[in-house]
Amino acid sequence: MFLLPSSSRRSEWRSDKTIDTKAKIANVLPVLERRHVELLPLVTAFQNTEDAVKDLKEVEALLQSAEEDEQMVELLTEEQAQIEKRIDGLRNELLQSLIPSDVHDTNDVILEVVAGRTTGGDICQQFTREVFDMYQSFSSYKNWEFELLNYTPAEYGGLHHAAARISGDTVYKHLKYEGGTHRVQRIPEIGLSSRMERIHTGTMTVIVLPQPSKIDISIDPKELRIDTFRSKGAGGQSVNTTDSAVRITHIPTGMTAECQQSRSQLQNRDTAMRVLRARIYQQMLEQEGEQRHSARRLQVGTRSQSERIRSYNFSQNRVTDHRTGYMSRDIKEFLRGGEALDELIAELMAHADREALLQLLEHGGPTGEGKARGARTLDS
């Protein structure tokens, strides 16, 4: 015999169902709100363009009916030119709104430079120092904060490795295309090759990692191995008599980060931890999509000359970016990290936007990975 549930039981079911529905709505609302914020610039740009086109049609209609009034025709023609110029700007704005943005564009970055391991010797180390100085100067030019995290000098004024945290307005947006292999061609300043004016070729690597917040990534302290050792200067001479240098290893991934910049072990540990967090965060980003290439692997590569993104030829006083064809004929000015580098970066960003827009038109929709894919297009 089938018994109907009591009225109180039915009331509980309805209450549970209501709570479940409210919970689902609560989960969906933030997604809808974010989507609304994402689409609002596109809708606004489209509406403004439509309004401008209507204004243009009205002016054109008035022009046809005012052919005999020269003064009116002159005024309307001037207004027509202004509206057409405004429409061009609005259409460009509309295209920019269509291009999917990179969610990390506003992030600060950890920027690392590493001298080439197999080619160039002292040439690589000297050039690594010059490139690192260039980015420090560029940070000053853009009014960004440049915080030195690690600096391992080499002999003859060169640099083995260095890392810095750069913070400011849209730092990652500007620097994300700088990651990769940079090639240098120059005559050494000393030695037999210098006397014979023999050109040497070397490479160094720039690595740009978006800086995560504590919300983005959480690391279990149990998964870390922390080693301390004495700081060493160039030539192996000790610059610190205490074990203040710190190396942190993330056991699950095998990733390491070390710092010997400060005489304080706690400060070195904090710095190494920030670099390690950025590297682990980069790995997490790389694993988000199956088809997404490893950004760090693309940047580091094998440090061979075939993977270069830019060449610096001192003998010919020329800097060439191999992704856009950009060329500067004043290498010293370029290495000052001012207007010349800013101009190249602006060209790289515009090129990435064009590639992203073409991809959008070809596939009929966003890739889901934002303009971060544009960086790979530049390297392809």
Coordinates of C-alpha atoms in Angstrom, one line a residue:
M1 CA 0.0 0.0 0.0
F2 CA 1.5 3.4 -1.1
L3 CA 1.5 6.1 1.6
L4 CA 1.7 9.8 0.7
P5 CA 4.3 11.6 2.7
S6 CA 3.0 13.8 5.4
S7 CA 2.4 17.5 4.9
S8 CA 5.4 18.3 7.1
R9 CA 7.6 16.0 5.1
R10 CA 6.4 17.6 1.8
S11 CA 7.2 21.0 3.3
E12 CA 10.7 19.8 4.1
W13 CA 11.2 18.6 0.5
R14 CA 10.1 21.9 -0.9
S15 CA 12.4 23.8 1.5
D16 CA 15.4 21.6 0.5
K17 CA 14.6 22.2 -3.1
T18 CA 14.4 25.9 -2.6
I19 CA 17.7 25.9 -0.7
D20 CA 19.3 23.9 -3.5
T21 CA 18.0 26.3 -6.2
K22 CA 19.2 29.3 -4.3
A23 CA 22.6 27.7 -3.9
K24 CA 22.8 27.1 -7.7
I25 CA 21.8 30.7 -8.4
A26 CA 24.4 31.9 -5.9
N27 CA 27.1 29.9 -7.8
V28 CA 26.0 31.1 -11.2
L29 CA 25.6 34.8 -10.3
P30 CA 29.4 35.6 -9.9
V31 CA 30.0 33.9 -13.3
L32 CA 27.3 36.0 -15.0
E33 CA 28.6 39.2 -13.3
R34 CA 32.2 38.5 -14.5
R35 CA 30.8 37.8 -18.0
H36 CA 28.8 41.0 -17.9
V37 CA 31.9 43.0 -17.0
E38 CA 33.9 41.3 -19.8
L39 CA 31.2 42.1 -22.5
L40 CA 30.4 45.6 -21.3
P41 CA 33.3 47.3 -23.2
L42 CA 32.4 45.4 -26.4
V43 CA 28.7 46.4 -26.1
T44 CA 29.6 50.0 -25.4
A45 CA 32.0 50.2 -28.3
F46 CA 29.4 48.7 -30.6
Q47 CA 26.7 51.0 -29.5
N48 CA 28.9 54.1 -29.9
T49 CA 29.9 53.0 -33.4
E50 CA 26.3 52.5 -34.4
D51 CA 25.4 56.0 -33.0
A52 CA 28.3 57.5 -35.0
V53 CA 27.2 55.8 -38.2
K54 CA 23.7 57.2 -37.7
D55 CA 25.1 60.7 -37.2
L56 CA 27.2 60.3 -40.4
K57 CA 24.1 59.3 -42.4
E58 CA 22.2 62.4 -41.1
V59 CA 25.1 64.7 -42.1
E60 CA 25.3 63.1 -45.6
A61 CA 21.5 63.6 -46.0
L62 CA 21.8 67.2 -45.0
L63 CA 24.7 67.7 -47.5
Q64 CA 22.5 66.5 -50.4
S65 CA 19.8 69.0 -49.5
A66 CA 22.2 71.9 -48.9
E67 CA 24.1 71.9 -52.2
E68 CA 23.3 75.5 -53.0
D69 CA 24.3 76.9 -49.5
E70 CA 28.1 77.0 -49.7
Q71 CA 28.6 78.0 -46.1
M72 CA 26.4 75.2 -44.9
V73 CA 28.1 72.7 -47.2
E74 CA 31.5 73.8 -45.7
L75 CA 30.3 73.3 -42.2
L76 CA 28.7 69.9 -42.9
T77 CA 31.8 68.7 -44.8
E78 CA 33.9 69.5 -41.8
E79 CA 31.5 67.7 -39.5
Q80 CA 31.5 64.8 -41.9
A81 CA 35.3 64.5 -41.7
Q82 CA 35.2 64.6 -37.9
I83 CA 32.5 61.9 -37.7
E84 CA 34.4 59.6 -40.1
K85 CA 37.6 60.0 -38.0
R86 CA 35.6 59.2 -34.9
I87 CA 34.1 56.1 -36.5
D88 CA 37.6 54.9 -37.4
G89 CA 38.7 55.2 -33.8
L90 CA 35.5 53.5 -32.5
R91 CA 36.0 50.6 -34.9
N92 CA 39.6 50.2 -33.7
E93 CA 38.2 50.3 -30.2
L94 CA 35.6 47.7 -31.2
L95 CA 38.3 45.4 -32.6
Q96 CA 40.3 45.7 -29.4
S97 CA 37.2 44.8 -27.4
L98 CA 36.9 41.6 -29.5
I99 CA 40.4 40.4 -28.7
P100 CA 40.4 38.2 -25.6
S101 CA 42.5 39.6 -22.8
D102 CA 45.2 37.9 -20.8
V103 CA 44.0 37.5 -17.2
H104 CA 47.7 38.0 -16.1
D105 CA 48.3 41.3 -17.9
T106 CA 48.0 43.3 -14.7
N107 CA 50.3 41.0 -12.7
D108 CA 53.7 41.9 -11.4
V109 CA 56.5 39.7 -12.7
I110 CA 59.6 37.8 -11.7
L111 CA 62.2 38.5 -14.4
E112 CA 65.3 36.3 -14.6
V113 CA 68.3 36.4 -16.8
V114 CA 70.7 33.5 -17.3
A115 CA 73.9 33.5 -19.3
G116 CA 74.3 30.8 -22.0
R117 CA 75.8 27.6 -20.9
T118 CA 77.5 26.4 -24.0
T119 CA 78.4 29.3 -26.2
G120 CA 80.2 32.6 -25.9
G121 CA 81.8 32.3 -22.5
D122 CA 82.7 35.8 -21.2
I123 CA 80.7 37.3 -24.1
C124 CA 77.5 35.7 -22.7
Q125 CA 78.1 36.8 -19.2
Q126 CA 78.9 40.4 -20.1
F127 CA 75.9 40.6 -22.4
T128 CA 73.7 39.1 -19.6
R129 CA 74.7 41.9 -17.4
E130 CA 73.9 44.5 -20.1
V131 CA 70.5 43.1 -20.7
F132 CA 69.6 42.9 -17.0
D133 CA 70.7 46.6 -16.7
M134 CA 68.5 47.4 -19.7
Y135 CA 65.4 46.0 -18.0
Q136 CA 66.3 47.8 -14.8
S137 CA 66.5 51.1 -16.8
F138 CA 63.3 50.3 -18.6
S139 CA 61.5 49.8 -15.2
S140 CA 62.7 53.3 -14.2
Y141 CA 61.5 54.7 -17.6
K142 CA 58.0 53.2 -17.0
N143 CA 58.0 54.2 -13.3
W144 CA 57.9 50.6 -12.2
E145 CA 59.4 49.3 -9.0
F146 CA 62.5 47.1 -9.5
E147 CA 63.4 44.9 -6.6
L148 CA 66.6 42.9 -6.9
L149 CA 66.0 39.3 -5.7
N150 CA 69.2 37.5 -6.7
Y151 CA 72.5 38.5 -8.4
T152 CA 75.3 36.1 -9.1
P153 CA 78.2 37.9 -10.7
A154 CA 80.8 36.5 -13.0
E155 CA 84.4 37.4 -13.7
Y156 CA 85.4 40.5 -15.7
G157 CA 82.2 42.3 -14.8
G158 CA 79.8 39.7 -16.2
L159 CA 76.7 38.1 -14.8
H160 CA 75.8 34.4 -14.4
H161 CA 72.3 34.8 -13.2
A162 CA 70.0 37.4 -11.7
A163 CA 66.4 37.8 -10.8
A164 CA 64.2 40.8 -9.9
R165 CA 60.6 41.5 -9.0
I166 CA 59.1 44.2 -11.2
S167 CA 55.8 45.8 -10.0
G168 CA 53.7 48.5 -11.5
D169 CA 51.0 49.2 -14.0
T170 CA 50.4 46.2 -16.5
V171 CA 54.0 45.0 -16.1
Y172 CA 53.3 41.5 -17.4
K173 CA 51.4 42.8 -20.4
H174 CA 54.5 44.7 -21.5
L175 CA 57.2 42.2 -20.6
K176 CA 55.7 38.8 -21.4
Y177 CA 57.1 38.9 -25.0
E178 CA 60.6 39.5 -23.8
G179 CA 61.0 35.9 -22.6
G180 CA 63.3 33.8 -24.8
T181 CA 66.8 33.5 -26.2
H182 CA 68.7 36.7 -27.0
R183 CA 71.7 36.4 -29.2
V184 CA 74.8 38.7 -29.2
Q185 CA 77.5 39.1 -31.8
R186 CA 80.5 41.2 -30.9
I187 CA 84.3 41.4 -30.7
P188 CA 85.6 40.6 -27.2
E189 CA 87.2 43.5 -25.4
I190 CA 90.3 41.5 -24.4
G191 CA 92.3 38.5 -25.6
L192 CA 93.5 37.2 -29.0
S193 CA 90.1 37.6 -30.6
S194 CA 90.1 41.2 -29.6
R195 CA 93.4 41.8 -31.3
M196 CA 92.3 39.9 -34.4
E197 CA 88.9 41.6 -34.4
R198 CA 87.2 38.2 -34.5
I199 CA 83.5 38.3 -33.9
H200 CA 82.2 35.9 -31.2
T201 CA 78.6 34.8 -30.9
G202 CA 76.8 34.0 -27.6
T203 CA 73.4 33.7 -26.1
M204 CA 71.5 34.5 -22.9
T205 CA 68.0 33.7 -21.7
V206 CA 65.3 36.0 -20.4
I207 CA 62.5 34.4 -18.3
V208 CA 59.4 36.3 -17.5
L209 CA 57.0 34.8 -14.9
P210 CA 53.7 36.4 -13.7
Q211 CA 53.9 37.0 -10.0
P212 CA 51.1 35.1 -8.2
S213 CA 49.2 36.3 -5.1
K214 CA 48.8 34.1 -2.1
I215 CA 45.2 33.5 -3.3
D216 CA 46.5 32.0 -6.5
I217 CA 48.8 29.4 -5.0
S218 CA 49.2 27.6 -1.7
I219 CA 52.3 25.5 -0.9
D220 CA 52.4 23.0 1.9
P221 CA 55.5 23.7 4.0
K222 CA 55.9 19.9 4.4
E223 CA 56.6 19.7 0.6
L224 CA 59.7 22.0 0.9
R225 CA 63.3 21.1 1.6
I226 CA 65.4 24.1 2.7
D227 CA 69.2 24.1 2.6
T228 CA 71.5 26.8 3.8
F229 CA 75.1 27.5 2.6
R230 CA 77.7 30.3 2.6
S231 CA 77.4 33.0 0.0
K232 CA 80.0 33.0 -2.7
G233 CA 81.3 35.9 -4.8
A234 CA 82.9 36.0 -8.2
G235 CA 86.0 33.7 -8.4
G236 CA 84.8 31.6 -5.4
Q237 CA 85.8 34.1 -2.8
S238 CA 83.6 34.0 0.3
V239 CA 81.7 37.2 0.9
N240 CA 79.9 35.9 4.0
T241 CA 81.2 33.9 6.9
T242 CA 77.7 32.7 7.9
D243 CA 75.3 30.2 6.3
S244 CA 73.0 33.0 5.1
A245 CA 72.4 31.8 1.5
V246 CA 69.2 29.7 1.1
R247 CA 68.1 27.1 -1.5
I248 CA 64.5 25.9 -1.4
T249 CA 63.4 22.8 -3.2
H250 CA 59.8 21.9 -3.9
I251 CA 59.9 18.1 -3.5
P252 CA 56.8 17.2 -5.6
T253 CA 58.0 19.1 -8.7
G254 CA 61.7 19.2 -8.1
M255 CA 61.8 22.9 -8.7
T256 CA 64.4 25.0 -6.8
A257 CA 65.1 28.6 -6.1
E258 CA 68.0 30.1 -4.2
C259 CA 69.1 33.5 -2.9
Q260 CA 72.3 34.8 -1.4
Q261 CA 71.7 38.5 -2.0
S262 CA 71.3 39.5 1.6
R263 CA 73.3 38.8 4.8
S264 CA 70.0 37.9 6.5
Q265 CA 69.0 34.2 6.1
L266 CA 65.4 35.1 6.7
Q267 CA 65.4 37.7 4.0
N268 CA 67.1 35.3 1.6
R269 CA 64.5 32.6 2.4
D270 CA 61.6 35.0 1.8
T271 CA 63.1 36.0 -1.6
A272 CA 63.8 32.4 -2.7
M273 CA 60.2 31.5 -1.7
R274 CA 58.8 34.3 -3.9
V275 CA 60.8 33.1 -6.9
L276 CA 59.8 29.5 -6.2
R277 CA 56.1 30.4 -6.0
A278 CA 56.3 32.2 -9.3
R279 CA 57.9 29.1 -11.0
I280 CA 55.3 26.7 -9.5
Y281 CA 52.5 29.1 -10.5
Q282 CA 53.9 29.2 -14.1
Q283 CA 53.8 25.4 -14.1
M284 CA 50.2 25.5 -13.0
L285 CA 49.3 27.9 -15.8
E286 CA 51.0 25.6 -18.3
Q287 CA 48.9 22.7 -17.2
E288 CA 45.6 24.5 -17.5
G289 CA 45.0 23.4 -21.1
E290 CA 46.2 20.2 -22.9
Q291 CA 47.0 22.1 -26.1
R292 CA 48.8 25.0 -24.3
H293 CA 52.5 24.9 -24.8
S294 CA 54.9 25.4 -21.9
A295 CA 55.6 29.2 -21.8
R296 CA 58.7 28.7 -19.6
R297 CA 60.0 25.9 -21.8
L298 CA 59.5 28.1 -24.8
Q299 CA 61.4 30.9 -23.1
V300 CA 64.3 28.8 -21.8
G301 CA 64.5 26.2 -24.6
T302 CA 67.9 24.7 -25.1
R303 CA 69.5 28.2 -25.2
S304 CA 70.6 27.4 -28.8
Q305 CA 71.0 30.2 -31.4
S306 CA 68.2 28.7 -33.5
E307 CA 65.7 29.5 -30.8
R308 CA 66.6 33.2 -30.6
I309 CA 63.9 35.9 -30.5
R310 CA 66.3 38.8 -30.9
S311 CA 69.8 39.5 -32.1
Y312 CA 72.2 42.2 -31.0
N313 CA 75.0 42.7 -33.5
F314 CA 77.5 45.2 -32.0
S315 CA 79.8 45.2 -35.1
Q316 CA 76.9 46.4 -37.3
N317 CA 75.3 48.5 -34.5
R318 CA 72.0 46.7 -35.1
V319 CA 69.2 45.1 -33.0
T320 CA 66.8 42.8 -34.8
D321 CA 63.7 41.2 -33.4
H322 CA 63.0 38.0 -35.4
R323 CA 59.3 37.9 -34.8
T324 CA 58.2 41.2 -36.2
G325 CA 61.3 42.3 -38.2
Y326 CA 61.8 45.3 -36.0
M327 CA 65.3 46.8 -36.4
S328 CA 67.1 49.5 -34.4
R329 CA 70.3 51.0 -35.8
D330 CA 71.5 52.3 -32.4
I331 CA 72.4 49.4 -30.2
K332 CA 73.7 51.5 -27.3
E333 CA 70.5 53.6 -27.2
F334 CA 68.4 50.4 -27.3
L335 CA 70.3 49.0 -24.3
R336 CA 69.6 52.1 -22.3
G337 CA 66.1 50.7 -21.9
G338 CA 64.2 53.8 -22.8
E339 CA 62.1 54.9 -25.8
A340 CA 63.6 52.4 -28.3
L341 CA 62.8 49.4 -26.2
D342 CA 59.3 50.8 -25.4
E343 CA 58.7 51.2 -29.1
L344 CA 59.6 47.6 -29.9
I345 CA 57.4 46.3 -27.0
A346 CA 54.5 48.3 -28.3
E347 CA 55.0 46.8 -31.8
L348 CA 55.1 43.3 -30.3
M349 CA 51.9 43.9 -28.4
A350 CA 50.2 45.3 -31.6
H351 CA 51.4 42.2 -33.5
A352 CA 50.0 39.9 -30.9
D353 CA 46.7 41.7 -31.0
R354 CA 46.5 41.3 -34.8
E355 CA 47.4 37.6 -34.6
A356 CA 44.7 37.1 -31.8
L357 CA 42.1 38.9 -34.0
L358 CA 43.0 36.8 -37.0
Q359 CA 42.7 33.6 -34.9
L360 CA 39.3 34.9 -33.6
L361 CA 38.1 35.4 -37.2
E362 CA 39.4 32.1 -38.4
H363 CA 37.9 30.0 -35.5
G364 CA 34.8 32.1 -34.9
G365 CA 35.4 32.6 -31.2
P366 CA 38.0 33.1 -28.5
T367 CA 40.5 30.4 -27.9
G368 CA 39.8 30.4 -24.1
E369 CA 43.4 31.1 -23.3
G370 CA 43.4 34.9 -23.9
K371 CA 46.2 36.8 -25.5
A372 CA 48.7 34.6 -23.7
R373 CA 48.5 32.5 -26.9
G374 CA 49.7 35.6 -28.8
A375 CA 53.1 35.2 -27.1
R376 CA 53.4 31.8 -28.7
T377 CA 52.3 33.1 -32.0
L378 CA 55.2 35.6 -31.9
D379 CA 57.6 32.8 -31.3
S380 CA 56.3 30.5 -33.9

